[in-house]
PDB file of C-alpha atoms and ligand atoms in Angstrom:
ATOM      1  CA  MET A  26      91.631  76.887  99.754  1.00  0.00           C
ATOM      2  CA  TYR A  27      90.526  74.414 102.069  1.00  0.00           C
ATOM      3  CA  SER A  28      93.390  72.079 101.738  1.00  0.00           C
ATOM      4  CA  LYS A  29      95.614  74.944 101.958  1.00  0.00           C
ATOM      5  CA  ILE A  30      93.865  76.025 105.395  1.00  0.00           C
ATOM      6  CA  ASN A  31      93.816  72.246 106.599  1.00  0.00           C
ATOM      7  CA  ARG A  32      97.403  71.548 105.589  1.00  0.00           C
ATOM      8  CA  ALA A  33      98.239  74.865 107.676  1.00  0.00           C
ATOM      9  CA  ALA A  34      96.292  74.091 110.555  1.00  0.00           C
ATOM     10  CA  ALA A  35      97.618  70.538 111.037  1.00  0.00           C
ATOM     11  CA  TYR A  36     101.021  71.814 111.151  1.00  0.00           C
ATOM     12  CA  ILE A  37     100.241  73.979 114.202  1.00  0.00           C
ATOM     13  CA  GLN A  38      98.451  71.521 115.750  1.00  0.00           C
ATOM     14  CA  SER A  39     101.309  69.145 115.782  1.00  0.00           C
ATOM     15  CA  PHE A  40     102.979  71.778 118.043  1.00  0.00           C
ATOM     16  CA  TYR A  41      99.840  72.469 120.268  1.00  0.00           C
ATOM     17  CA  HIS A  42      96.465  70.668 119.919  1.00  0.00           C
ATOM     18  CA  ASN A  43      94.787  71.881 123.087  1.00  0.00           C
ATOM     19  CA  LYS A  44      91.935  74.774 123.031  1.00  0.00           C
ATOM     20  CA  ILE A  45      93.317  78.076 122.210  1.00  0.00           C
ATOM     21  CA  ASP A  46      90.935  80.940 123.544  1.00  0.00           C
ATOM     22  CA  LEU A  47      92.095  83.874 121.442  1.00  0.00           C
ATOM     23  CA  ALA A  48      94.091  85.012 118.457  1.00  0.00           C
ATOM     24  CA  ILE A  49      96.038  88.289 118.501  1.00  0.00           C
ATOM     25  CA  VAL A  50      97.474  89.938 115.442  1.00  0.00           C
ATOM     26  CA  LEU A  51     100.163  92.312 116.339  1.00  0.00           C
ATOM     27  CA  GLY A  52     100.592  95.277 114.452  1.00  0.00           C
ATOM     28  CA  SER A  53     103.946  97.223 113.376  1.00  0.00           C
ATOM     29  CA  GLY A  54     105.859  97.566 115.924  1.00  0.00           C
ATOM     30  CA  LEU A  55     103.589  95.926 118.438  1.00  0.00           C
ATOM     31  CA  GLY A  56     105.632  92.720 118.494  1.00  0.00           C
ATOM     32  CA  PRO A  57     106.564  93.195 122.124  1.00  0.00           C
ATOM     33  CA  LEU A  58     103.376  92.238 123.324  1.00  0.00           C
ATOM     34  CA  ALA A  59     104.481  88.781 122.328  1.00  0.00           C
ATOM     35  CA  ASP A  60     107.227  88.778 124.704  1.00  0.00           C
ATOM     36  CA  GLU A  61     104.779  88.710 127.439  1.00  0.00           C
ATOM     37  CA  ILE A  62     103.402  85.239 126.652  1.00  0.00           C
ATOM     38  CA  GLU A  63     104.308  82.416 129.048  1.00  0.00           C
ATOM     39  CA  ASN A  64     105.670  79.177 128.072  1.00  0.00           C
ATOM     40  CA  PRO A  65     105.619  80.027 124.485  1.00  0.00           C
ATOM     41  CA  ILE A  66     105.882  77.848 121.605  1.00  0.00           C
ATOM     42  CA  ILE A  67     107.180  79.556 118.805  1.00  0.00           C
ATOM     43  CA  ILE A  68     106.341  78.532 115.279  1.00  0.00           C
ATOM     44  CA  ASP A  69     108.199  80.439 112.043  1.00  0.00           C
ATOM     45  CA  TYR A  70     105.752  81.359 109.303  1.00  0.00           C
ATOM     46  CA  LYS A  71     108.326  80.059 106.968  1.00  0.00           C
ATOM     47  CA  ASP A  72     107.824  76.261 108.157  1.00  0.00           C
ATOM     48  CA  ILE A  73     103.890  76.790 108.028  1.00  0.00           C
ATOM     49  CA  PRO A  74     102.614  75.266 104.768  1.00  0.00           C
ATOM     50  CA  ASN A  75     101.241  77.818 102.652  1.00  0.00           C
ATOM     51  CA  PHE A  76     102.333  80.892 104.740  1.00  0.00           C
ATOM     52  CA  PRO A  77     104.230  83.288 103.010  1.00  0.00           C
ATOM     53  CA  THR A  78     107.220  84.752 104.923  1.00  0.00           C
ATOM     54  CA  SER A  79     106.670  88.715 105.870  1.00  0.00           C
ATOM     55  CA  SER A  80     109.876  90.770 105.179  1.00  0.00           C
ATOM     56  CA  LEU A  81     108.603  93.762 106.556  1.00  0.00           C
ATOM     57  CA  VAL A  82     110.835  95.856 109.147  1.00  0.00           C
ATOM     58  CA  GLY A  83     109.099  95.521 112.384  1.00  0.00           C
ATOM     59  CA  HIS A  84     107.024  92.580 111.505  1.00  0.00           C
ATOM     60  CA  ALA A  85     108.959  89.137 112.691  1.00  0.00           C
ATOM     61  CA  GLY A  86     107.212  86.510 110.628  1.00  0.00           C
ATOM     62  CA  GLN A  87     106.452  83.786 113.893  1.00  0.00           C
ATOM     63  CA  LEU A  88     103.254  82.589 115.681  1.00  0.00           C
ATOM     64  CA  ILE A  89     103.681  82.380 119.378  1.00  0.00           C
ATOM     65  CA  ILE A  90     101.319  80.042 121.212  1.00  0.00           C
ATOM     66  CA  GLY A  91     101.412  80.032 125.261  1.00  0.00           C
ATOM     67  CA  THR A  92      99.508  81.833 128.274  1.00  0.00           C
ATOM     68  CA  LEU A  93      98.611  85.428 128.759  1.00  0.00           C
ATOM     69  CA  ALA A  94      96.658  86.573 131.644  1.00  0.00           C
ATOM     70  CA  GLY A  95      95.441  82.929 132.418  1.00  0.00           C
ATOM     71  CA  LYS A  96      94.260  82.416 128.853  1.00  0.00           C
ATOM     72  CA  THR A  97      95.636  80.455 126.124  1.00  0.00           C
ATOM     73  CA  VAL A  98      96.381  82.951 123.254  1.00  0.00           C
ATOM     74  CA  LEU A  99      98.028  82.527 119.813  1.00  0.00           C
ATOM     75  CA  ALA A 100      99.820  85.612 118.923  1.00  0.00           C
ATOM     76  CA  MET A 101     100.918  86.422 114.976  1.00  0.00           C
ATOM     77  CA  LYS A 102     103.912  88.785 115.045  1.00  0.00           C
ATOM     78  CA  GLY A 103     104.111  90.039 111.886  1.00  0.00           C
ATOM     79  CA  ARG A 104     100.839  90.103 109.143  1.00  0.00           C
ATOM     80  CA  PHE A 105     100.336  89.800 105.543  1.00  0.00           C
ATOM     81  CA  HIS A 106      99.363  93.084 103.874  1.00  0.00           C
ATOM     82  CA  TYR A 107      97.944  93.675 100.483  1.00  0.00           C
ATOM     83  CA  TYR A 108     100.707  95.936  99.548  1.00  0.00           C
ATOM     84  CA  GLU A 109     103.359  93.373  99.699  1.00  0.00           C
ATOM     85  CA  GLY A 110     101.683  91.589  96.553  1.00  0.00           C
ATOM     86  CA  HIS A 111      99.737  88.977  98.307  1.00  0.00           C
ATOM     87  CA  ASP A 112      96.171  88.420  97.110  1.00  0.00           C
ATOM     88  CA  MET A 113      93.487  88.906  99.420  1.00  0.00           C
ATOM     89  CA  GLU A 114      92.973  85.130 100.063  1.00  0.00           C
ATOM     90  CA  THR A 115      96.404  84.848 101.088  1.00  0.00           C
ATOM     91  CA  VAL A 116      95.978  88.019 103.439  1.00  0.00           C
ATOM     92  CA  VAL A 117      93.189  86.570 105.216  1.00  0.00           C
ATOM     93  CA  LEU A 118      94.620  82.823 105.033  1.00  0.00           C
ATOM     94  CA  PRO A 119      95.776  83.159 108.676  1.00  0.00           C
ATOM     95  CA  ILE A 120      92.288  83.967 110.223  1.00  0.00           C
ATOM     96  CA  ARG A 121      90.795  80.982 108.486  1.00  0.00           C
ATOM     97  CA  VAL A 122      93.319  78.837 109.915  1.00  0.00           C
ATOM     98  CA  PHE A 123      92.770  80.276 113.398  1.00  0.00           C
ATOM     99  CA  LYS A 124      88.917  79.514 112.779  1.00  0.00           C
ATOM    100  CA  LYS A 125      89.828  76.055 111.869  1.00  0.00           C
ATOM    101  CA  LEU A 126      91.976  75.479 114.887  1.00  0.00           C
ATOM    102  CA  GLY A 127      88.841  76.159 116.822  1.00  0.00           C
ATOM    103  CA  ILE A 128      89.968  79.820 117.933  1.00  0.00           C
ATOM    104  CA  GLU A 129      86.667  82.014 118.262  1.00  0.00           C
ATOM    105  CA  ASN A 130      88.138  85.197 119.586  1.00  0.00           C
ATOM    106  CA  LEU A 131      90.208  87.454 117.947  1.00  0.00           C
ATOM    107  CA  ILE A 132      92.215  90.708 118.573  1.00  0.00           C
ATOM    108  CA  LEU A 133      93.420  92.636 115.979  1.00  0.00           C
ATOM    109  CA  THR A 134      96.052  95.469 116.436  1.00  0.00           C
ATOM    110  CA  ASN A 135      97.248  97.903 114.013  1.00  0.00           C
ATOM    111  CA  ALA A 136      99.278 101.494 113.743  1.00  0.00           C
ATOM    112  CA  CYS A 137      97.676 104.045 111.876  1.00  0.00           C
ATOM    113  CA  GLY A 138      97.797 107.680 111.038  1.00  0.00           C
ATOM    114  CA  GLY A 139      95.099 109.845 112.938  1.00  0.00           C
ATOM    115  CA  ILE A 140      92.607 112.120 110.788  1.00  0.00           C
ATOM    116  CA  ARG A 141      90.456 113.447 113.724  1.00  0.00           C
ATOM    117  CA  GLU A 142      91.674 116.308 115.272  1.00  0.00           C
ATOM    118  CA  ASP A 143      92.175 114.475 118.979  1.00  0.00           C
ATOM    119  CA  LEU A 144      93.850 111.575 117.668  1.00  0.00           C
ATOM    120  CA  ASN A 145      97.487 112.490 117.999  1.00  0.00           C
ATOM    121  CA  PRO A 146     100.564 110.373 117.962  1.00  0.00           C
ATOM    122  CA  GLY A 147     100.442 107.887 121.072  1.00  0.00           C
ATOM    123  CA  GLN A 148      96.968 107.656 121.323  1.00  0.00           C
ATOM    124  CA  ILE A 149      95.083 104.360 121.634  1.00  0.00           C
ATOM    125  CA  MET A 150      91.713 103.928 119.937  1.00  0.00           C
ATOM    126  CA  LEU A 151      89.009 101.527 119.880  1.00  0.00           C
ATOM    127  CA  ILE A 152      87.918 100.707 116.768  1.00  0.00           C
ATOM    128  CA  THR A 153      83.923 100.670 116.469  1.00  0.00           C
ATOM    129  CA  ASP A 154      83.941 100.390 112.845  1.00  0.00           C
ATOM    130  CA  HIS A 155      85.382 100.572 109.725  1.00  0.00           C
ATOM    131  CA  ILE A 156      85.371 101.536 106.005  1.00  0.00           C
ATOM    132  CA  GLY A 157      86.695  99.246 103.387  1.00  0.00           C
ATOM    133  CA  PHE A 158      85.429 101.023  99.959  1.00  0.00           C
ATOM    134  CA  TYR A 159      88.764 101.071  98.750  1.00  0.00           C
ATOM    135  CA  CYS A 160      89.778  97.308 100.214  1.00  0.00           C
ATOM    136  CA  PRO A 161      89.462  94.898  97.312  1.00  0.00           C
ATOM    137  CA  SER A 162      86.756  92.070  98.895  1.00  0.00           C
ATOM    138  CA  PRO A 163      88.487  89.244 100.576  1.00  0.00           C
ATOM    139  CA  LEU A 164      85.356  87.395 100.425  1.00  0.00           C
ATOM    140  CA  ARG A 165      85.209  87.697  96.226  1.00  0.00           C
ATOM    141  CA  GLY A 166      85.397  84.395  94.471  1.00  0.00           C
ATOM    142  CA  PRO A 167      83.741  81.171  95.407  1.00  0.00           C
ATOM    143  CA  ASN A 168      82.112  81.427  98.873  1.00  0.00           C
ATOM    144  CA  TYR A 169      83.694  78.893 101.400  1.00  0.00           C
ATOM    145  CA  ASP A 170      80.526  77.712 102.746  1.00  0.00           C
ATOM    146  CA  GLU A 171      82.167  75.726 105.861  1.00  0.00           C
ATOM    147  CA  PHE A 172      83.110  79.345 106.932  1.00  0.00           C
ATOM    148  CA  GLY A 173      80.093  81.396 106.509  1.00  0.00           C
ATOM    149  CA  PRO A 174      77.594  82.475 103.847  1.00  0.00           C
ATOM    150  CA  ARG A 175      77.860  83.986 100.717  1.00  0.00           C
ATOM    151  CA  PHE A 176      76.084  87.254 101.587  1.00  0.00           C
ATOM    152  CA  LYS A 177      77.081  88.002 105.335  1.00  0.00           C
ATOM    153  CA  ASP A 178      75.888  90.782 107.596  1.00  0.00           C
ATOM    154  CA  MET A 179      78.661  93.402 108.530  1.00  0.00           C
ATOM    155  CA  THR A 180      76.237  95.512 111.224  1.00  0.00           C
ATOM    156  CA  GLU A 181      78.711  94.513 114.093  1.00  0.00           C
ATOM    157  CA  VAL A 182      82.016  93.504 112.753  1.00  0.00           C
ATOM    158  CA  TYR A 183      83.665  94.695 116.238  1.00  0.00           C
ATOM    159  CA  SER A 184      82.155  93.346 119.136  1.00  0.00           C
ATOM    160  CA  LYS A 185      80.347  95.805 121.202  1.00  0.00           C
ATOM    161  CA  LYS A 186      80.520  93.662 124.317  1.00  0.00           C
ATOM    162  CA  ILE A 187      84.304  93.219 124.112  1.00  0.00           C
ATOM    163  CA  GLY A 188      84.581  96.876 123.141  1.00  0.00           C
ATOM    164  CA  ALA A 189      82.957  97.967 126.527  1.00  0.00           C
ATOM    165  CA  ILE A 190      85.223  95.538 128.434  1.00  0.00           C
ATOM    166  CA  ALA A 191      88.204  97.204 126.567  1.00  0.00           C
ATOM    167  CA  LEU A 192      86.809 100.661 127.679  1.00  0.00           C
ATOM    168  CA  ASP A 193      86.474  99.540 131.342  1.00  0.00           C
ATOM    169  CA  VAL A 194      90.134  97.984 131.486  1.00  0.00           C
ATOM    170  CA  ALA A 195      91.287 101.379 130.081  1.00  0.00           C
ATOM    171  CA  LYS A 196      89.614 103.247 132.693  1.00  0.00           C
ATOM    172  CA  ASN A 197      90.806 100.999 135.447  1.00  0.00           C
ATOM    173  CA  ASN A 198      94.356 101.502 134.186  1.00  0.00           C
ATOM    174  CA  ASN A 199      94.148 105.264 133.515  1.00  0.00           C
ATOM    175  CA  ILE A 200      95.000 104.594 129.927  1.00  0.00           C
ATOM    176  CA  SER A 201      93.291 106.922 127.519  1.00  0.00           C
ATOM    177  CA  LEU A 202      91.348 104.919 124.992  1.00  0.00           C
ATOM    178  CA  ALA A 203      89.486 106.869 122.219  1.00  0.00           C
ATOM    179  CA  LYS A 204      86.777 105.154 119.855  1.00  0.00           C
ATOM    180  CA  GLY A 205      86.483 105.847 116.102  1.00  0.00           C
ATOM    181  CA  VAL A 206      86.160 104.442 112.755  1.00  0.00           C
ATOM    182  CA  TYR A 207      89.188 102.809 110.902  1.00  0.00           C
ATOM    183  CA  ALA A 208      89.487 103.206 107.162  1.00  0.00           C
ATOM    184  CA  PHE A 209      91.488 100.977 104.664  1.00  0.00           C
ATOM    185  CA  PHE A 210      94.134 102.510 102.200  1.00  0.00           C
ATOM    186  CA  LYS A 211      96.036  99.968  99.910  1.00  0.00           C
ATOM    187  CA  GLY A 212      99.378 101.678 100.245  1.00  0.00           C
ATOM    188  CA  PRO A 213     102.242 101.078 100.281  1.00  0.00           C
ATOM    189  CA  MET A 214     102.621 104.730  99.916  1.00  0.00           C
ATOM    190  CA  TYR A 215     100.846 106.890 102.282  1.00  0.00           C
ATOM    191  CA  GLU A 216      97.805 108.935 101.502  1.00  0.00           C
ATOM    192  CA  SER A 217      97.810 112.171  99.722  1.00  0.00           C
ATOM    193  CA  PRO A 218      96.636 115.090 101.712  1.00  0.00           C
ATOM    194  CA  ALA A 219      93.550 115.335  99.475  1.00  0.00           C
ATOM    195  CA  GLU A 220      92.714 111.511 100.116  1.00  0.00           C
ATOM    196  CA  ILE A 221      92.789 112.255 103.659  1.00  0.00           C
ATOM    197  CA  LEU A 222      90.257 115.122 103.486  1.00  0.00           C
ATOM    198  CA  ALA A 223      87.972 112.549 101.363  1.00  0.00           C
ATOM    199  CA  TYR A 224      88.385 110.138 103.926  1.00  0.00           C
ATOM    200  CA  LYS A 225      87.463 112.548 106.540  1.00  0.00           C
ATOM    201  CA  ALA A 226      84.253 113.665 104.642  1.00  0.00           C
ATOM    202  CA  LEU A 227      83.512 109.986 104.498  1.00  0.00           C
ATOM    203  CA  GLY A 228      83.565 109.442 108.119  1.00  0.00           C
ATOM    204  CA  ALA A 229      86.930 108.360 108.890  1.00  0.00           C
ATOM    205  CA  ASP A 230      89.007 108.853 112.004  1.00  0.00           C
ATOM    206  CA  THR A 231      92.093 106.937 111.321  1.00  0.00           C
ATOM    207  CA  VAL A 232      93.577 105.275 108.474  1.00  0.00           C
ATOM    208  CA  GLY A 233      95.867 102.341 107.956  1.00  0.00           C
ATOM    209  CA  MET A 234      96.994  99.554 105.555  1.00  0.00           C
ATOM    210  CA  SER A 235      95.686  96.361 107.371  1.00  0.00           C
ATOM    211  CA  THR A 236      92.887  95.058 109.579  1.00  0.00           C
ATOM    212  CA  VAL A 237      89.765  95.482 107.569  1.00  0.00           C
ATOM    213  CA  PRO A 238      90.032  92.479 105.159  1.00  0.00           C
ATOM    214  CA  GLU A 239      91.054  90.170 108.172  1.00  0.00           C
ATOM    215  CA  ALA A 240      88.042  91.769 110.186  1.00  0.00           C
ATOM    216  CA  ILE A 241      85.720  91.013 107.182  1.00  0.00           C
ATOM    217  CA  VAL A 242      86.745  87.503 107.232  1.00  0.00           C
ATOM    218  CA  ALA A 243      86.491  87.062 111.006  1.00  0.00           C
ATOM    219  CA  ARG A 244      83.177  88.239 110.842  1.00  0.00           C
ATOM    220  CA  HIS A 245      82.290  86.030 107.855  1.00  0.00           C
ATOM    221  CA  CYS A 246      83.273  83.060 109.773  1.00  0.00           C
ATOM    222  CA  GLY A 247      81.275  84.228 113.090  1.00  0.00           C
ATOM    223  CA  MET A 248      84.423  85.064 115.253  1.00  0.00           C
ATOM    224  CA  THR A 249      84.182  87.856 117.859  1.00  0.00           C
ATOM    225  CA  THR A 250      86.562  90.491 117.099  1.00  0.00           C
ATOM    226  CA  LEU A 251      88.237  93.292 119.018  1.00  0.00           C
ATOM    227  CA  GLY A 252      90.254  95.868 116.969  1.00  0.00           C
ATOM    228  CA  ILE A 253      92.762  98.213 118.666  1.00  0.00           C
ATOM    229  CA  SER A 254      94.476 101.050 116.605  1.00  0.00           C
ATOM    230  CA  LEU A 255      97.498 102.692 117.817  1.00  0.00           C
ATOM    231  CA  ILE A 256      97.721 106.025 116.236  1.00  0.00           C
ATOM    232  CA  THR A 257     101.457 106.782 115.184  1.00  0.00           C
ATOM    233  CA  ASN A 258     101.151 109.980 113.302  1.00  0.00           C
ATOM    234  CA  LYS A 259      98.778 112.624 112.170  1.00  0.00           C
ATOM    235  CA  ALA A 260      97.381 111.674 108.667  1.00  0.00           C
ATOM    236  CA  ALA A 261      99.164 113.119 105.576  1.00  0.00           C
ATOM    237  CA  GLY A 262      98.565 116.836 105.217  1.00  0.00           C
ATOM    238  CA  LEU A 263      97.570 117.249 108.794  1.00  0.00           C
ATOM    239  CA  GLY A 264     100.881 117.556 110.765  1.00  0.00           C
ATOM    240  CA  ASN A 265     103.969 119.163 110.167  1.00  0.00           C
ATOM    241  CA  SER A 266     106.446 116.930 108.716  1.00  0.00           C
ATOM    242  CA  GLU A 267     106.856 114.063 105.746  1.00  0.00           C
ATOM    243  CA  LEU A 268     105.411 110.710 106.742  1.00  0.00           C
ATOM    244  CA  SER A 269     108.091 107.823 107.363  1.00  0.00           C
ATOM    245  CA  HIS A 270     107.969 104.188 108.545  1.00  0.00           C
ATOM    246  CA  SER A 271     110.629 104.811 111.141  1.00  0.00           C
ATOM    247  CA  GLU A 272     108.551 107.350 112.892  1.00  0.00           C
ATOM    248  CA  VAL A 273     105.508 104.879 112.901  1.00  0.00           C
ATOM    249  CA  VAL A 274     107.692 102.353 114.553  1.00  0.00           C
ATOM    250  CA  GLU A 275     109.156 104.616 116.799  1.00  0.00           C
ATOM    251  CA  ALA A 276     105.989 105.871 118.095  1.00  0.00           C
ATOM    252  CA  ALA A 277     104.675 102.150 118.309  1.00  0.00           C
ATOM    253  CA  ASN A 278     107.546 101.589 120.583  1.00  0.00           C
ATOM    254  CA  ALA A 279     107.078 104.437 122.590  1.00  0.00           C
ATOM    255  CA  ALA A 280     103.309 103.374 123.479  1.00  0.00           C
ATOM    256  CA  GLU A 281     104.202  99.762 123.863  1.00  0.00           C
ATOM    257  CA  LYS A 282     103.952  99.598 127.846  1.00  0.00           C
ATOM    258  CA  ASN A 283     100.223 101.005 127.531  1.00  0.00           C
ATOM    259  CA  LEU A 284      99.194  98.709 124.817  1.00  0.00           C
ATOM    260  CA  VAL A 285     100.604  95.681 126.564  1.00  0.00           C
ATOM    261  CA  THR A 286      98.521  96.610 129.884  1.00  0.00           C
ATOM    262  CA  LEU A 287      95.369  97.171 127.992  1.00  0.00           C
ATOM    263  CA  VAL A 288      95.601  94.113 125.900  1.00  0.00           C
ATOM    264  CA  THR A 289      96.868  91.804 128.761  1.00  0.00           C
ATOM    265  CA  GLY A 290      93.897  93.581 130.893  1.00  0.00           C
ATOM    266  CA  ILE A 291      91.343  92.665 127.980  1.00  0.00           C
ATOM    267  CA  VAL A 292      92.478  89.050 127.294  1.00  0.00           C
ATOM    268  CA  LYS A 293      91.960  88.538 131.598  1.00  0.00           C
ATOM    269  CA  GLU A 294      88.452  89.861 131.219  1.00  0.00           C
ATOM    270  CA  TRP A 295      87.238  88.467 127.948  1.00  0.00           C
TER     271      TRP A 295
HETATM  272  N1  HPA B  17      98.586 105.999 106.793  1.00  0.00           N
HETATM  273  C1  HPA B  17      98.582 104.679 106.403  1.00  0.00           C
HETATM  274  N2  HPA B  17      98.747 103.699 106.847  1.00  0.00           N
HETATM  275  C2  HPA B  17      99.535 104.171 108.189  1.00  0.00           C
HETATM  276  C3  HPA B  17      99.815 105.496 108.500  1.00  0.00           C
HETATM  277  C4  HPA B  17      99.190 106.418 107.880  1.00  0.00           C
HETATM  278  O1  HPA B  17      99.308 107.598 108.192  1.00  0.00           O
HETATM  279  N3  HPA B  17     100.571 105.397 109.715  1.00  0.00           N
HETATM  280  C5  HPA B  17     100.710 103.972 110.144  1.00  0.00           C
HETATM  281  N4  HPA B  17     100.100 103.206 109.105  1.00  0.00           N
END
C-alpha cells in the first residue's frame, strides 16, 4: 500500500510540487466547481499509477490543481465508490495520496437523499457527523502507522471550526445551509422504504453512497475535514416518485451556483 501511495503521489508531484492548501472531492453533478479553478493543471486518473478509472455518468475522472479564492487547491472530479466493485483500500487511496502530498485540509461533497422532513431537493447540508454501521471499515487490515494509529478516535470527524465558517459564509451569501447526520449505504441500488425508516430511527438525516470511508481515513491521518451534502431527492418512500440517477444529476446541476458560491467562500475563509 505504501508503494502504491508513493508512486501515485510522485506522479502528481511531477506536474506540481509546491504546497497545496486543500483538496476538494466533487460528488455527482458537482463537477462544475472545478471550472472555477484558475490556471488549472489537469491530470487524468487513467495516467496516475494505481488510480482506477471512474466510469459513472457525472463523474469525469480528473485531478485539477490550481487557484481558487487565493488558495492552492486540488479538486478530484469523480471519486471511487464501493459499489463500483473497488475494495475499500482503493476507495480511500486518493485521500492517503493527498496526505502524502502534504495536504492537511479536505472538503468532501456528495449528492444524497433527504430523510429529515425539511431536507428537500436543492437543499445544501453541512455534515455534522455520520453513521457508517453499514460501511465496510476502510481501516480494516494492517494499520498504516505512518498515517495514524490502530484505534483512532472518531469524535470530531468533521471539523466544528470549519463548520462554523461554512455556516457564516452561507449566511453572508443568503444560502440556506442545514446541519445534519449523513448515513452511508453500500448501493448501487437505492434503499428500500423500510431501510429508510430504519435509518431514520437510527438518527440519520440523509443517506448516500460515498463520503464516509473517505472521511474516516482523513480523520485517521489527522486531516481537517468539512463535509457538504446536496440533497437531490427525498429518500425512498418519502417522495411521490421512484428514484432515478438522472433526477439526482439534474437536481445537483440546478443547485450548482449556490454550491460554487458556498465552497469558494469557505475556501477563502479557511
Ligand atoms: N440514496 C442513496 N444515495 C443517493 C441518493 C439516495 O436517495 N440520492 C443521491 N445519492
